[in-house]
Structure formats: C-alpha cells, structure tokens
Short mmCIF file of C-alpha atoms and ligand atoms in Angstrom, two decimals:
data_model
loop_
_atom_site.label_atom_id
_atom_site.label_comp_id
_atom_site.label_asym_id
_atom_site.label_seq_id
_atom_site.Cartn_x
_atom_site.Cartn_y
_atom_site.Cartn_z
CA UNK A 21 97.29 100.68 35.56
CA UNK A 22 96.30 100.87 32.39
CA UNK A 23 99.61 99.06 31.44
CA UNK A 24 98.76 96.35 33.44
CA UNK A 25 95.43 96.00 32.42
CA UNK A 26 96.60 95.76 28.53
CA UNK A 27 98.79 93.20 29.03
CA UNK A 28 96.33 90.72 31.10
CA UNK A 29 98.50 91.58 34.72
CA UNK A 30 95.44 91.29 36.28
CA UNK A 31 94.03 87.89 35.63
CA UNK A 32 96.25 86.80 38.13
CA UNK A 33 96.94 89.56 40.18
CA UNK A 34 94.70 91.61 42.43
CA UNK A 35 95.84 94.49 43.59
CA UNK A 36 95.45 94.00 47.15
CA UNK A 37 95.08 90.13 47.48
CA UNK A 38 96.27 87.02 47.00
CA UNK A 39 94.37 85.49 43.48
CA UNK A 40 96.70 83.19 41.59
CA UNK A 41 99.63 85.40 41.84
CA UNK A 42 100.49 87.68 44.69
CA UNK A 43 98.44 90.92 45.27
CA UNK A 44 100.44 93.98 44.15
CA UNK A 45 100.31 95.70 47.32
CA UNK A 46 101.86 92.19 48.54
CA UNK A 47 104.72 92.56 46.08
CA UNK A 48 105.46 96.62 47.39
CA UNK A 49 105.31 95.47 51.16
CA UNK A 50 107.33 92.93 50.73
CA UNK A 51 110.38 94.90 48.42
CA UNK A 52 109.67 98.31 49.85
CA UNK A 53 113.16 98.80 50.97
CA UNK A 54 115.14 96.40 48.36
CA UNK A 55 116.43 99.42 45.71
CA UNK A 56 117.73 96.61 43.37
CA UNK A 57 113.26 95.67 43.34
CA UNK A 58 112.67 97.83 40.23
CA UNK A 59 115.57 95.98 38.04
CA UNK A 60 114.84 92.72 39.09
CA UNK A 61 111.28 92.48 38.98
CA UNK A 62 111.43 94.00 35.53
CA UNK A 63 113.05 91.24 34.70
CA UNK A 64 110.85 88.57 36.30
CA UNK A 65 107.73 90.26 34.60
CA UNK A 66 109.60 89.76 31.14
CA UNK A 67 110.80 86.23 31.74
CA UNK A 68 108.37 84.59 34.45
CA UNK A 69 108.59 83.88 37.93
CA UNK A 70 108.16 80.60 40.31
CA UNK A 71 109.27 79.58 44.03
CA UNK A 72 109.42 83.39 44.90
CA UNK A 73 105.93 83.39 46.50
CA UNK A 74 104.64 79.17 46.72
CA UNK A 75 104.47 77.07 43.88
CA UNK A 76 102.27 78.47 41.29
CA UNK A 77 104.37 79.21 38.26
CA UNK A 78 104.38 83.21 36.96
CA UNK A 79 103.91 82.36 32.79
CA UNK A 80 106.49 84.91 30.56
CA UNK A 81 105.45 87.61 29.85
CA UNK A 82 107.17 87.94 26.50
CA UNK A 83 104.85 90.37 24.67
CA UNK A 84 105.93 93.22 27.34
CA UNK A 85 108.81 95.41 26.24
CA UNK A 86 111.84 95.93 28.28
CA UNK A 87 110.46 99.66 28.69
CA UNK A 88 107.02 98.61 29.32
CA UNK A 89 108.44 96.09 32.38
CA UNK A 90 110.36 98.66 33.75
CA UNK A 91 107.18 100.52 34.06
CA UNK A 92 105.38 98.02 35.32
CA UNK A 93 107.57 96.98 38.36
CA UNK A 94 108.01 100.28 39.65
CA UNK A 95 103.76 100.51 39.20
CA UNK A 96 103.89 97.40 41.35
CA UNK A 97 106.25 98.95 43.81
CA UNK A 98 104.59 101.88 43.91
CA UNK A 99 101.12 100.50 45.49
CA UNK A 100 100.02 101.36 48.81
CA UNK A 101 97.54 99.06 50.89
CA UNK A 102 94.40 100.97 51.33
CA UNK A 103 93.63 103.11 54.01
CA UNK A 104 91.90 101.40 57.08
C1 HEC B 1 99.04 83.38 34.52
C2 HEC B 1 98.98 84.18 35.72
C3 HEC B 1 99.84 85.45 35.79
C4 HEC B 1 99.89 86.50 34.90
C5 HEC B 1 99.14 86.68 33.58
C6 HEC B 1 100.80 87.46 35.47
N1 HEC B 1 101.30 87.01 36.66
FE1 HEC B 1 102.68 87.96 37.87
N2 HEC B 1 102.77 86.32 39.09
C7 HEC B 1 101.98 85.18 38.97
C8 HEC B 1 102.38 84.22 39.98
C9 HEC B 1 101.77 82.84 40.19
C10 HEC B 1 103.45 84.82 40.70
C11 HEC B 1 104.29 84.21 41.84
C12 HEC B 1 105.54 83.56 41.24
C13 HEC B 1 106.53 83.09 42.27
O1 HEC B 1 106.14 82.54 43.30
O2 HEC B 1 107.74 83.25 42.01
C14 HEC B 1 103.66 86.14 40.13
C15 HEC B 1 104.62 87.07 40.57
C16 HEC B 1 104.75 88.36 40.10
C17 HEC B 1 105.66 89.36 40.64
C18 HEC B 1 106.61 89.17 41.83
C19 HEC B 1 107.87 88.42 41.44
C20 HEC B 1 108.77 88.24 42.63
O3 HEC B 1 109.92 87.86 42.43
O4 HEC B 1 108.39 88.48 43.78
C21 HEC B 1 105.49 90.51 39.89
C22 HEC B 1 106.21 91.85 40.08
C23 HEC B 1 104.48 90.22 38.89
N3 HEC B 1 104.06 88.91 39.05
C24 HEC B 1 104.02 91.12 37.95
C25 HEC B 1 103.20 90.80 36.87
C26 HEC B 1 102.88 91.71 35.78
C27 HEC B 1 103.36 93.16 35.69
C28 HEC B 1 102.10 91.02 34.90
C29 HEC B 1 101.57 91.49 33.54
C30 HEC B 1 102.57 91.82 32.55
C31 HEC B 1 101.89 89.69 35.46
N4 HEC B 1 102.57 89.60 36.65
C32 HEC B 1 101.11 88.69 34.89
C33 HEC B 1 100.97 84.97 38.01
C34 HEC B 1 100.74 85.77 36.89
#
C-alpha cells in the first residue's frame, strides 16, 4: 500500500473500481488462478500496459525497481473485494 501510494499507483487505480485504470480488486479477480500473474504483471507495471483492459494506455512505470514491481503485483493480486 504504501508502495503503491509512493509511486502515484493510485491516480489511476482505485482499489475496488474502475477510475482510469482497472480497480485492483479487478486485476486479482480476474488473475486469481493464472500462477504465471505475479511475473507478468511485474513486468507490465515496469514497462506499461494497453489493450489488456479497453483502450486507455497504462504509462511506464520506469522509476519502480524490478524488486519494487514484484512487490507490487503480488499487492495487486493479493486484494480481496470487500465484504458485502
Ligand atoms: C497514468 C495512469 C496509470 C498509472 C499512474 C498507473 N496505472 Fe496501472 N493501469 C492503467 C491503465 C489505463 C491500465 C489498463 C491497461 C490495459 O488495458 O492494458 C492499467 C493496468 C494495470 C495492471 C493490469 C495489467 C494487465 O495486464 O492486466 C496492473 C497490475 C497495474 N496497472 C498496476 C499499476 C501499478 C502497480 C502502478 C504504480 C506503479 C500503476 N499501475 C500506475 C493506468 C495507470
């Protein structure tokens, strides 16, 4: 979280919702069972992202460290929709 918040994640990202990019909650649901997610989201976060979810283009992230992407994606994959 705090991660994410450092390194401006959530301008575009709520964690439950669509805002410009895909809620993170959005992102577990939809790799929950995919065990190659954590790698190749790392990735993504690191070198940007578009076509995956619509049209709107995922910038670089090139500031993020390899480390600190790896973090990040399984943070992402790790979110749970909240309780109803
Ligand atoms: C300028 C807005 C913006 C910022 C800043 C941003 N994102 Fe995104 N993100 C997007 C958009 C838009 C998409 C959807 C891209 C697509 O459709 O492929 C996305 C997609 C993603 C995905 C899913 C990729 C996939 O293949 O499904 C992950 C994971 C992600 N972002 C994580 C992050 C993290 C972590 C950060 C902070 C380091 C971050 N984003 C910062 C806009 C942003």
């Amino acid at each position: 979280m705090d991660l994410a918040r450092k390194n401006a994640c959530m301008a575009c990202h709520g964690l439950v919702h669509k805002q410009v990019g895909p809620g993170f909650v959005q992102i577990a649901e939809r790799y929950r069972n995919d065990a190659t997610a954590p790698a190749r989201l790392a990735d993504k976060i690191r070198n940007g992202s578009v076509g995956t979810w619509g049209r709107v283009i995922m910038p670089r992230q090139s500031l993020v460290s390899e480390a600190d992407a790896q973090v990040l994606a399984r943070w992402v994959l790790a979110q749970q929709p909240p309780a109803r």
